[in-house]
XYZ file of C-alpha atoms in Angstrom:
570
model
C -22.965 60.616 -1.914
C -19.921 58.599 -0.853
C -21.393 55.408 -2.421
C -22.026 57.220 -5.690
C -18.438 58.501 -5.650
C -16.972 55.020 -5.160
C -19.286 53.621 -7.829
C -18.092 56.261 -10.276
C -14.463 55.577 -9.310
C -14.876 51.837 -9.912
C -16.450 52.479 -13.317
C -13.617 54.785 -14.309
C -11.022 52.251 -13.086
C -12.752 49.436 -14.952
C -12.887 51.547 -18.115
C -9.180 52.412 -17.781
C -8.269 48.722 -17.195
C -10.308 47.654 -20.235
C -8.582 50.242 -22.424
C -5.166 49.241 -21.066
C -5.954 45.532 -21.618
C -7.070 46.242 -25.200
C -3.813 48.104 -25.768
C -1.800 45.153 -24.390
C -3.703 42.725 -26.607
C -3.115 44.929 -29.635
C 0.587 45.129 -28.853
C 0.986 41.398 -28.129
C 3.696 40.020 -30.368
C 3.977 36.725 -32.181
C 7.003 34.945 -30.777
C 6.462 31.826 -32.851
C 5.544 28.349 -31.621
C 7.363 25.382 -30.159
C 6.199 21.862 -30.969
C 7.584 18.352 -31.096
C 7.261 14.941 -29.538
C 8.783 12.293 -27.300
C 8.950 8.555 -27.947
C 10.351 5.791 -25.743
C 10.538 2.095 -26.616
C 11.866 -0.136 -23.831
C 12.226 -3.875 -23.347
C 13.197 -6.109 -20.427
C 14.485 -9.381 -21.844
C 13.959 -12.448 -19.649
C 15.393 -15.953 -19.537
C 13.175 -18.479 -21.283
C 13.942 -22.207 -21.199
C 11.198 -22.833 -23.733
C 13.002 -20.909 -26.480
C 16.540 -21.214 -25.137
C 16.910 -17.446 -24.592
C 19.393 -16.526 -21.847
C 20.280 -13.080 -20.515
C 23.985 -13.913 -20.226
C 24.323 -15.246 -23.771
C 24.397 -13.433 -27.120
C 22.725 -11.282 -28.218
C 21.554 -10.030 -24.783
C 25.000 -10.312 -23.166
C 23.929 -9.447 -19.610
C 22.169 -6.264 -20.701
C 18.542 -7.344 -20.328
C 17.023 -3.863 -19.941
C 17.274 -1.838 -23.148
C 15.631 1.352 -24.346
C 15.462 3.599 -27.423
C 14.365 7.186 -26.710
C 13.758 10.174 -28.980
C 13.011 13.796 -28.068
C 12.191 16.112 -30.980
C 11.761 19.870 -30.446
C 10.909 22.290 -33.273
C 10.552 26.046 -33.318
C 8.719 27.989 -36.020
C 8.394 31.741 -36.520
C 6.751 32.826 -39.748
C 8.967 31.443 -42.552
C 11.810 30.414 -40.228
C 12.001 27.038 -38.496
C 14.620 25.081 -36.578
C 14.716 21.809 -34.731
C 16.804 19.312 -32.830
C 16.359 15.618 -32.051
C 18.109 14.135 -29.021
C 18.400 10.360 -28.824
C 19.284 8.013 -25.981
C 20.053 4.305 -26.324
C 20.530 2.656 -22.956
C 21.570 0.401 -24.625
C 19.748 -0.002 -27.955
C 17.114 -2.692 -28.458
C 18.353 -5.980 -29.879
C 19.657 -5.946 -33.433
C 19.718 -2.192 -33.933
C 22.613 -0.480 -35.660
C 25.595 -0.621 -33.236
C 26.242 3.034 -34.113
C 23.165 3.934 -32.055
C 24.841 3.916 -28.661
C 24.671 6.262 -25.674
C 23.112 9.721 -25.529
C 23.721 12.358 -28.150
C 22.168 14.794 -30.593
C 20.865 12.786 -33.532
C 19.768 15.493 -35.957
C 19.412 19.274 -36.086
C 18.360 21.767 -38.744
C 17.499 25.349 -39.556
C 15.266 26.308 -42.490
C 13.686 29.331 -44.137
C 10.728 29.145 -46.492
C 8.832 31.517 -48.762
C 6.198 30.757 -51.396
C 8.894 30.004 -53.971
C 12.067 29.254 -52.069
C 13.032 26.839 -49.283
C 16.511 26.754 -47.737
C 17.652 24.078 -45.259
C 20.941 23.657 -43.415
C 21.792 20.754 -41.120
C 20.082 17.364 -41.287
C 17.199 16.872 -43.683
C 15.090 14.113 -45.268
C 14.470 13.874 -48.996
C 13.238 11.530 -51.712
C 13.733 11.827 -55.465
C 11.030 10.126 -57.529
C 10.237 6.664 -56.201
C 13.441 6.674 -54.163
C 15.309 4.129 -56.289
C 18.323 6.470 -56.392
C 17.855 8.563 -53.258
C 15.720 8.476 -50.153
C 16.876 9.931 -46.845
C 14.327 8.897 -44.209
C 13.633 7.765 -40.671
C 11.787 4.713 -39.364
C 12.379 4.116 -35.672
C 10.727 0.672 -35.670
C 13.318 -0.502 -38.205
C 16.215 1.401 -36.671
C 16.655 3.483 -39.828
C 17.770 7.102 -39.952
C 19.594 7.978 -43.151
C 19.227 11.763 -43.003
C 21.698 13.865 -44.968
C 23.754 16.511 -43.172
C 24.482 19.464 -45.392
C 22.344 21.892 -47.322
C 19.289 21.832 -49.585
C 17.605 24.389 -51.823
C 14.069 23.937 -53.182
C 12.844 26.453 -55.754
C 9.299 26.659 -57.122
C 9.289 29.325 -59.871
C 5.663 28.415 -60.669
C 3.011 26.060 -59.321
C 3.977 23.570 -62.048
C 7.751 23.454 -61.512
C 9.781 22.201 -58.545
C 13.601 22.186 -58.553
C 15.725 20.690 -55.770
C 19.498 20.795 -55.274
C 21.337 19.311 -52.314
C 24.695 18.372 -50.858
C 25.361 16.330 -47.761
C 26.880 13.411 -45.950
C 24.661 10.548 -44.877
C 23.990 9.863 -41.236
C 25.289 6.587 -39.774
C 24.716 6.173 -36.045
C 25.729 9.465 -34.409
C 28.253 10.156 -37.167
C 28.187 10.620 -40.951
C 29.568 8.477 -43.760
C 32.935 9.247 -45.313
C 31.581 10.369 -48.677
C 29.970 13.367 -50.348
C 26.472 13.165 -51.818
C 25.322 15.558 -54.530
C 21.784 15.661 -55.861
C 19.480 17.492 -58.236
C 15.828 16.745 -58.942
C 13.173 18.398 -61.084
C 9.405 18.036 -61.414
C 7.361 19.580 -64.217
C 3.589 19.453 -64.584
C 2.446 20.049 -68.177
C -1.319 19.901 -67.686
C -1.729 23.685 -67.729
C 0.534 24.059 -70.736
C -1.579 21.629 -72.773
C -4.817 22.882 -71.152
C -5.852 19.394 -70.027
C -9.215 19.275 -68.262
C -9.630 15.561 -67.512
C -5.977 14.550 -67.763
C -2.752 15.201 -65.897
C 0.783 14.908 -67.318
C 4.053 15.394 -65.458
C 7.658 14.322 -65.762
C 10.845 14.587 -63.755
C 14.600 14.086 -63.942
C 17.086 13.168 -61.217
C 20.835 13.234 -60.693
C 22.654 11.726 -57.694
C 26.424 11.665 -57.302
C 28.476 9.938 -54.615
C 32.123 10.906 -54.225
C 34.232 8.484 -52.193
C 37.964 7.990 -52.492
C 39.191 4.410 -52.496
C 42.392 2.834 -51.197
C 42.453 0.405 -54.123
C 45.511 1.148 -56.302
C 44.662 1.956 -59.925
C 40.898 1.508 -59.501
C 38.882 0.503 -62.555
C 36.089 2.857 -61.507
C 35.770 6.561 -60.769
C 35.774 8.081 -57.281
C 32.599 9.960 -58.305
C 29.756 7.570 -59.114
C 27.036 9.263 -61.164
C 23.439 8.095 -61.277
C 20.550 9.417 -63.366
C 16.794 8.850 -63.533
C 13.837 9.977 -65.594
C 10.135 9.500 -64.880
C 6.756 10.298 -66.404
C 3.200 10.196 -65.010
C -0.056 10.394 -66.933
C -3.655 10.293 -65.703
C -6.747 10.339 -67.901
C -10.145 10.005 -66.267
C -10.015 6.664 -64.415
C -6.783 5.436 -66.052
C -3.252 6.151 -64.874
C 0.231 5.061 -65.904
C 3.706 5.984 -64.711
C 7.190 4.860 -65.617
C 10.672 5.424 -64.267
C 14.158 4.458 -65.454
C 17.247 4.626 -63.222
C 20.892 4.170 -64.200
C 24.066 4.035 -62.078
C 27.418 4.164 -63.846
C 30.018 1.409 -63.569
C 31.271 0.867 -60.057
C 33.038 -1.813 -58.042
C 30.849 -4.733 -56.950
C 31.058 -6.367 -53.507
C 32.485 -9.891 -53.562
C 31.565 -12.823 -51.300
C 33.589 -11.248 -48.455
C 31.688 -7.948 -48.881
C 34.830 -6.260 -50.214
C 35.135 -4.271 -53.437
C 36.586 -6.345 -56.277
C 38.548 -4.113 -58.637
C 38.139 -6.706 -61.384
C 34.353 -6.942 -60.910
C 32.979 -3.611 -62.138
C 29.407 -3.261 -63.368
C 26.753 -0.571 -63.975
C 23.351 -0.730 -62.327
C 19.842 0.055 -63.488
C 16.194 -0.241 -62.578
C 12.911 0.007 -64.460
C 9.629 0.683 -62.656
C 6.216 0.647 -64.342
C 2.857 1.236 -62.687
C -0.559 1.320 -64.368
C -4.125 0.966 -63.294
C -7.786 1.845 -63.473
C -10.006 3.119 -60.687
C -13.665 3.968 -60.482
C -16.421 3.475 -57.920
C -16.587 -0.203 -57.028
C -13.614 -1.322 -59.126
C -9.872 -0.831 -58.899
C -7.033 -2.502 -60.810
C -3.394 -1.716 -60.096
C -0.315 -3.396 -61.580
C 3.329 -2.691 -60.750
C 6.358 -4.198 -62.477
C 9.985 -3.682 -61.553
C 13.356 -4.888 -62.764
C 16.455 -4.100 -60.681
C 20.049 -4.949 -61.575
C 22.976 -4.142 -59.268
C 21.307 -1.087 -57.712
C 22.187 -1.264 -54.035
C 23.446 2.324 -53.841
C 25.575 2.862 -50.712
C 27.088 6.042 -49.342
C 30.257 3.983 -48.717
C 31.095 1.193 -51.150
C 32.024 -1.333 -48.487
C 30.025 -2.142 -45.325
C 31.245 -0.464 -42.145
C 31.782 -3.889 -40.574
C 31.369 -7.559 -41.416
C 31.241 -10.318 -38.803
C 30.422 -14.012 -38.809
C 26.663 -13.506 -38.913
C 25.956 -10.086 -40.427
C 27.272 -6.777 -41.715
C 26.195 -3.149 -41.468
C 24.002 -3.819 -44.514
C 21.752 -5.918 -42.274
C 20.837 -2.721 -40.428
C 20.041 -0.783 -43.625
C 23.065 1.341 -42.726
C 24.580 3.769 -45.282
C 22.006 2.841 -47.919
C 21.207 5.803 -50.171
C 18.279 4.383 -52.085
C 14.904 2.850 -51.262
C 13.860 -0.533 -52.651
C 10.828 -1.864 -50.764
C 9.413 -5.272 -51.530
C 6.454 -4.868 -53.897
C 4.227 -7.489 -52.299
C 1.026 -7.349 -50.256
C 1.647 -6.093 -46.725
C -0.357 -8.635 -44.708
C -1.621 -7.948 -41.199
C -1.889 -11.709 -40.608
C 0.681 -13.067 -38.135
C 1.241 -16.276 -40.082
C 1.463 -14.598 -43.496
C 4.404 -12.591 -42.129
C 6.540 -15.601 -41.238
C 7.898 -15.839 -44.783
C 8.227 -12.264 -46.029
C 10.092 -11.128 -49.103
C 12.891 -8.559 -49.125
C 13.738 -6.833 -52.396
C 16.887 -8.257 -54.005
C 18.630 -5.180 -55.357
C 22.315 -6.126 -55.092
C 24.699 -8.558 -56.720
C 25.067 -11.478 -54.336
C 27.271 -14.477 -55.163
C 26.847 -17.164 -52.491
C 28.848 -20.224 -53.485
C 28.861 -21.815 -56.897
C 25.099 -22.372 -57.209
C 23.487 -19.216 -55.827
C 24.468 -16.285 -58.045
C 22.187 -13.231 -58.011
C 22.330 -9.886 -59.817
C 18.979 -8.387 -58.810
C 15.306 -9.139 -59.273
C 12.475 -8.959 -61.770
C 8.754 -9.354 -61.173
C 5.676 -7.497 -60.082
C 2.323 -7.542 -58.398
C -1.280 -7.008 -59.435
C -4.144 -5.866 -57.196
C -7.826 -6.126 -58.095
C -10.520 -4.603 -55.855
C -14.219 -5.053 -56.488
C -17.248 -4.022 -54.447
C -20.417 -6.033 -54.943
C -23.211 -3.485 -54.683
C -25.772 -3.497 -51.908
C -29.074 -5.293 -52.482
C -27.547 -7.680 -55.042
C -27.198 -11.468 -54.840
C -23.529 -11.320 -53.753
C -23.656 -7.903 -52.144
C -26.550 -8.515 -49.784
C -27.897 -5.782 -47.567
C -24.525 -4.133 -46.815
C -22.421 -5.005 -49.850
C -19.371 -7.262 -50.163
C -15.730 -6.300 -50.771
C -13.397 -8.547 -52.761
C -9.622 -8.076 -53.058
C -7.253 -10.254 -55.084
C -3.477 -9.829 -55.027
C -0.780 -11.688 -56.971
C 2.971 -11.129 -56.806
C 5.945 -13.082 -58.154
C 9.678 -12.296 -57.996
C 12.647 -13.912 -59.727
C 16.385 -13.633 -60.211
C 17.491 -12.021 -63.460
C 17.977 -14.515 -66.300
C 21.439 -14.725 -67.840
C 24.880 -16.274 -67.558
C 26.748 -16.193 -64.228
C 30.307 -17.091 -63.264
C 31.772 -17.214 -59.758
C 35.523 -17.153 -60.522
C 36.471 -14.805 -61.900
C 33.233 -13.125 -60.933
C 31.073 -11.974 -63.844
C 27.535 -12.043 -65.176
C 25.639 -11.141 -68.320
C 21.905 -10.745 -67.825
C 18.976 -10.671 -70.202
C 16.518 -7.801 -69.976
C 13.421 -9.943 -70.555
C 12.510 -13.289 -69.027
C 12.954 -14.672 -65.519
C 15.568 -16.679 -63.684
C 15.340 -18.695 -60.476
C 12.135 -18.013 -58.573
C 12.552 -16.158 -55.282
C 9.013 -15.706 -54.024
C 5.325 -15.651 -54.874
C 2.194 -14.686 -52.960
C -1.313 -15.261 -54.363
C -4.129 -14.264 -52.052
C -7.820 -13.453 -51.969
C -9.722 -11.498 -49.334
C -13.487 -11.231 -48.864
C -14.972 -8.719 -46.426
C -18.638 -8.913 -45.502
C -20.778 -6.868 -43.141
C -23.516 -9.085 -41.727
C -25.382 -6.491 -39.683
C -24.945 -3.089 -38.100
C -22.727 -4.741 -35.488
C -21.039 -7.710 -37.185
C -18.151 -7.360 -39.686
C -16.379 -10.448 -41.025
C -13.502 -11.282 -43.335
C -11.879 -14.427 -44.723
C -8.509 -14.779 -46.480
C -6.710 -17.441 -48.447
C -2.968 -17.032 -49.079
C -0.668 -19.238 -51.134
C 3.049 -18.505 -50.786
C 6.317 -19.817 -52.198
C 9.487 -18.789 -50.356
C 12.880 -19.771 -51.721
C 14.631 -19.640 -48.374
C 17.684 -21.343 -49.873
C 18.351 -18.342 -52.126
C 17.011 -15.583 -49.863
C 18.528 -16.365 -46.474
C 19.716 -19.971 -46.435
C 17.547 -22.995 -45.673
C 14.793 -24.961 -47.382
C 12.365 -23.903 -50.095
C 8.900 -23.589 -48.571
C 5.382 -23.715 -49.973
C 2.550 -22.577 -47.730
C -1.234 -22.383 -47.716
C -2.807 -20.058 -45.153
C -6.467 -19.677 -44.216
C -7.628 -16.851 -41.975
C -11.013 -15.826 -40.648
C -11.896 -12.827 -38.523
C -15.023 -11.304 -37.011
C -15.566 -7.938 -35.326
C -18.553 -7.096 -33.151
C -19.222 -3.403 -32.470
C -21.054 -2.819 -29.194
C -20.938 0.932 -29.799
C -19.040 3.110 -32.310
C -16.024 3.102 -29.927
C -16.391 -0.301 -28.210
C -15.679 -3.521 -30.108
C -14.235 -7.007 -29.899
C -12.352 -8.806 -32.689
C -11.555 -12.510 -33.097
C -9.113 -13.940 -35.612
C -8.100 -17.550 -36.303
C -5.321 -18.581 -38.697
C -3.739 -21.775 -39.917
C -0.698 -22.392 -42.104
C 0.148 -25.623 -43.886
C 3.866 -25.616 -44.808
C 5.696 -28.438 -46.588
C 9.193 -27.683 -45.232
C 11.259 -25.658 -42.767
C 9.230 -25.398 -39.523
C 6.093 -26.937 -41.067
C 2.581 -26.142 -39.772
C 1.501 -23.197 -37.619
C -1.732 -22.089 -35.921
C -2.646 -18.721 -34.468
C -5.484 -17.140 -32.527
C -6.004 -13.457 -31.726
C -8.463 -11.604 -29.495
C -8.675 -7.785 -29.397
C -10.898 -5.667 -27.178
C -11.423 -1.926 -27.622
C -13.287 -0.628 -24.586
C -13.461 2.972 -25.810
C -11.287 5.601 -27.449
C -8.917 5.350 -24.484
C -8.359 1.672 -23.572
C -7.600 -1.342 -25.753
C -6.276 -4.856 -25.022
C -5.147 -7.887 -27.001
C -3.838 -11.425 -26.628
C -2.541 -13.836 -29.249
C -0.757 -17.153 -29.513
C 1.265 -18.349 -32.503
C 1.887 -22.097 -32.176
C 4.431 -23.975 -34.277
C 2.777 -27.318 -33.573
C 3.975 -28.952 -36.803
C 7.726 -28.656 -36.223
C 9.467 -31.984 -36.848
C 11.574 -31.314 -33.746
C 9.185 -31.725 -30.818
C 11.425 -29.547 -28.649
C 10.837 -26.692 -31.107
C 7.039 -26.903 -31.080
C 6.806 -23.502 -29.421
C 3.976 -21.195 -28.389
C 4.802 -17.566 -29.193
C 2.243 -15.930 -26.936
C 1.784 -12.215 -26.432
C -0.600 -10.082 -24.401
C -0.835 -6.371 -23.862
C -2.811 -3.181 -24.007
C -2.716 0.514 -24.771
C -3.972 3.693 -23.127
C -4.589 6.838 -25.175
C -5.360 10.317 -23.949
C -5.069 13.272 -26.278
C -1.771 13.080 -28.130
C -0.289 10.577 -25.667
C -0.226 6.798 -26.058
C 1.151 4.277 -23.563
C 1.362 0.606 -24.546
C 2.699 -2.402 -22.650
C 2.925 -6.084 -23.421
C 4.487 -9.327 -22.258
C 5.340 -12.340 -24.366
C 7.632 -14.073 -26.797
C 9.044 -12.541 -29.982
C 9.357 -14.994 -32.842
C 12.770 -14.656 -34.470
C 12.832 -13.564 -38.102
C 12.144 -10.560 -40.270
C 10.073 -7.634 -39.036
C 8.914 -5.451 -41.924
C 7.391 -1.985 -42.275
C 6.247 -0.851 -45.708
C 8.203 -3.567 -47.499
C 11.513 -2.829 -45.717
C 12.692 -5.349 -43.126
C 15.124 -5.930 -40.300
C 15.982 -9.203 -38.576
C 15.068 -9.676 -34.919
C 16.247 -12.564 -32.705
C 13.933 -14.637 -30.543
C 13.269 -13.043 -27.177
C 10.934 -13.081 -24.215
C 10.072 -10.237 -21.900
C 8.194 -7.046 -21.181
C 7.838 -4.127 -23.579
C 6.818 -0.566 -22.734
C 6.140 2.077 -25.404
C 5.372 5.729 -24.786
C 4.725 8.428 -27.377
C 3.394 11.942 -27.046
C 3.234 15.130 -29.066
C 3.192 18.738 -27.910
């Protein structure tokens, strides 16, 4: 009897607990979610007699251990969100913006969003159109963070209309620039209005204003610089075309000392045209751009200018986005001579007088079908790319400074890159590729030095042991007629699984006329991945020059040492 009583008591208790637990679950509230990430990039710079790098000499200056660290935390509850990014530079890696120093809050924001309305206060990122007038963005590898601190309103009255208005001051280091930025952008999609079924038509308009007082007496330009843009996009079946025109009103131009010249006042403009055709097995894309005096800065003059650089070298206080429209090569040797877009007026002596750039690039992709003579069993992929860039044609005068450009035609050649890539799968396990690249780099006009012509040949092969285990070999050679002459490079990569990967490469400048400069730039390292966490380490030499991401570059000095990178998301 006693056992039956206890059994009944346990059943009643279990039933009561289950009901209570169901009640708790039903009453459980949504307190929102917290998410974010942490990233750390550290380097230990070592002495290297082979390259002449010394810890006690510039730019290391007895600070061989350097680290950039970022902690981002966001909170979201229904339509409300907020976030903060703390940054620590201890000190910053070589050739980062000097404004990134110490530990501080980098950005913060609070936002509220509904289906039609989005409100943001604090720091925010934004891009209007292609970004030729305004792009506030972050790229930690380049040391760029040009967020705006202020307020933004985005209104979507319908699915086919988007209106954006903003005000802010641009971030520079842990501070903001001494100017006010106003912006308005609109996007309209007309496909529904015209009842298009196989076509898409949209257009947009942009306004950006920068208000900055000047100490120049009786300036020949307004404190408020107005800029406008219009764009249109059309798609029909496999064809597409888009165009954009940007205009910046007359403003003071920087002279050879990077100071505003009150007697050198010019407007700026840019034209961007993109068209192409895409269907299965074939793609053609062409982009043309002409830029004249369109380096749009949140402060007219650089924050500092020294013997070797200025704040412009760190992409500091730059409002707009002008990436180089050239092929982004993964080849080590093809990235020795990389092109940077020439968007500003730049008078360097009596012979080198620049007002912008004009040119373009064309991409053609073609897949040879399987079971054909050129396709073989697995098919063959062919890619051809051609790009050429020039100074604007016209008349130039150094003193007093002036220029008068022509809209059509080309001036002095800056750069060209003609390349062809063939990718071929030989079996279920073997994948191969070969490249040929022909480059012209007018180093005299772009950074000072000799004009260089190069021919680069690259071959690579990947063998897949399993879907997650592979080994890749790559061999490259560059023939160059000037500057540092010929280079050779070899790369080996091993992916053991989804977790571990390793690599080693050597870039050898064996053709340098100065035997003491015939340097091996070796590098070896690996990465470990687990979930949302990645840890990477490497040791080796960094070749001095431009490092580019997405067509935007920063200069890095030669260095030798250890690098440790950590990134995780939560």
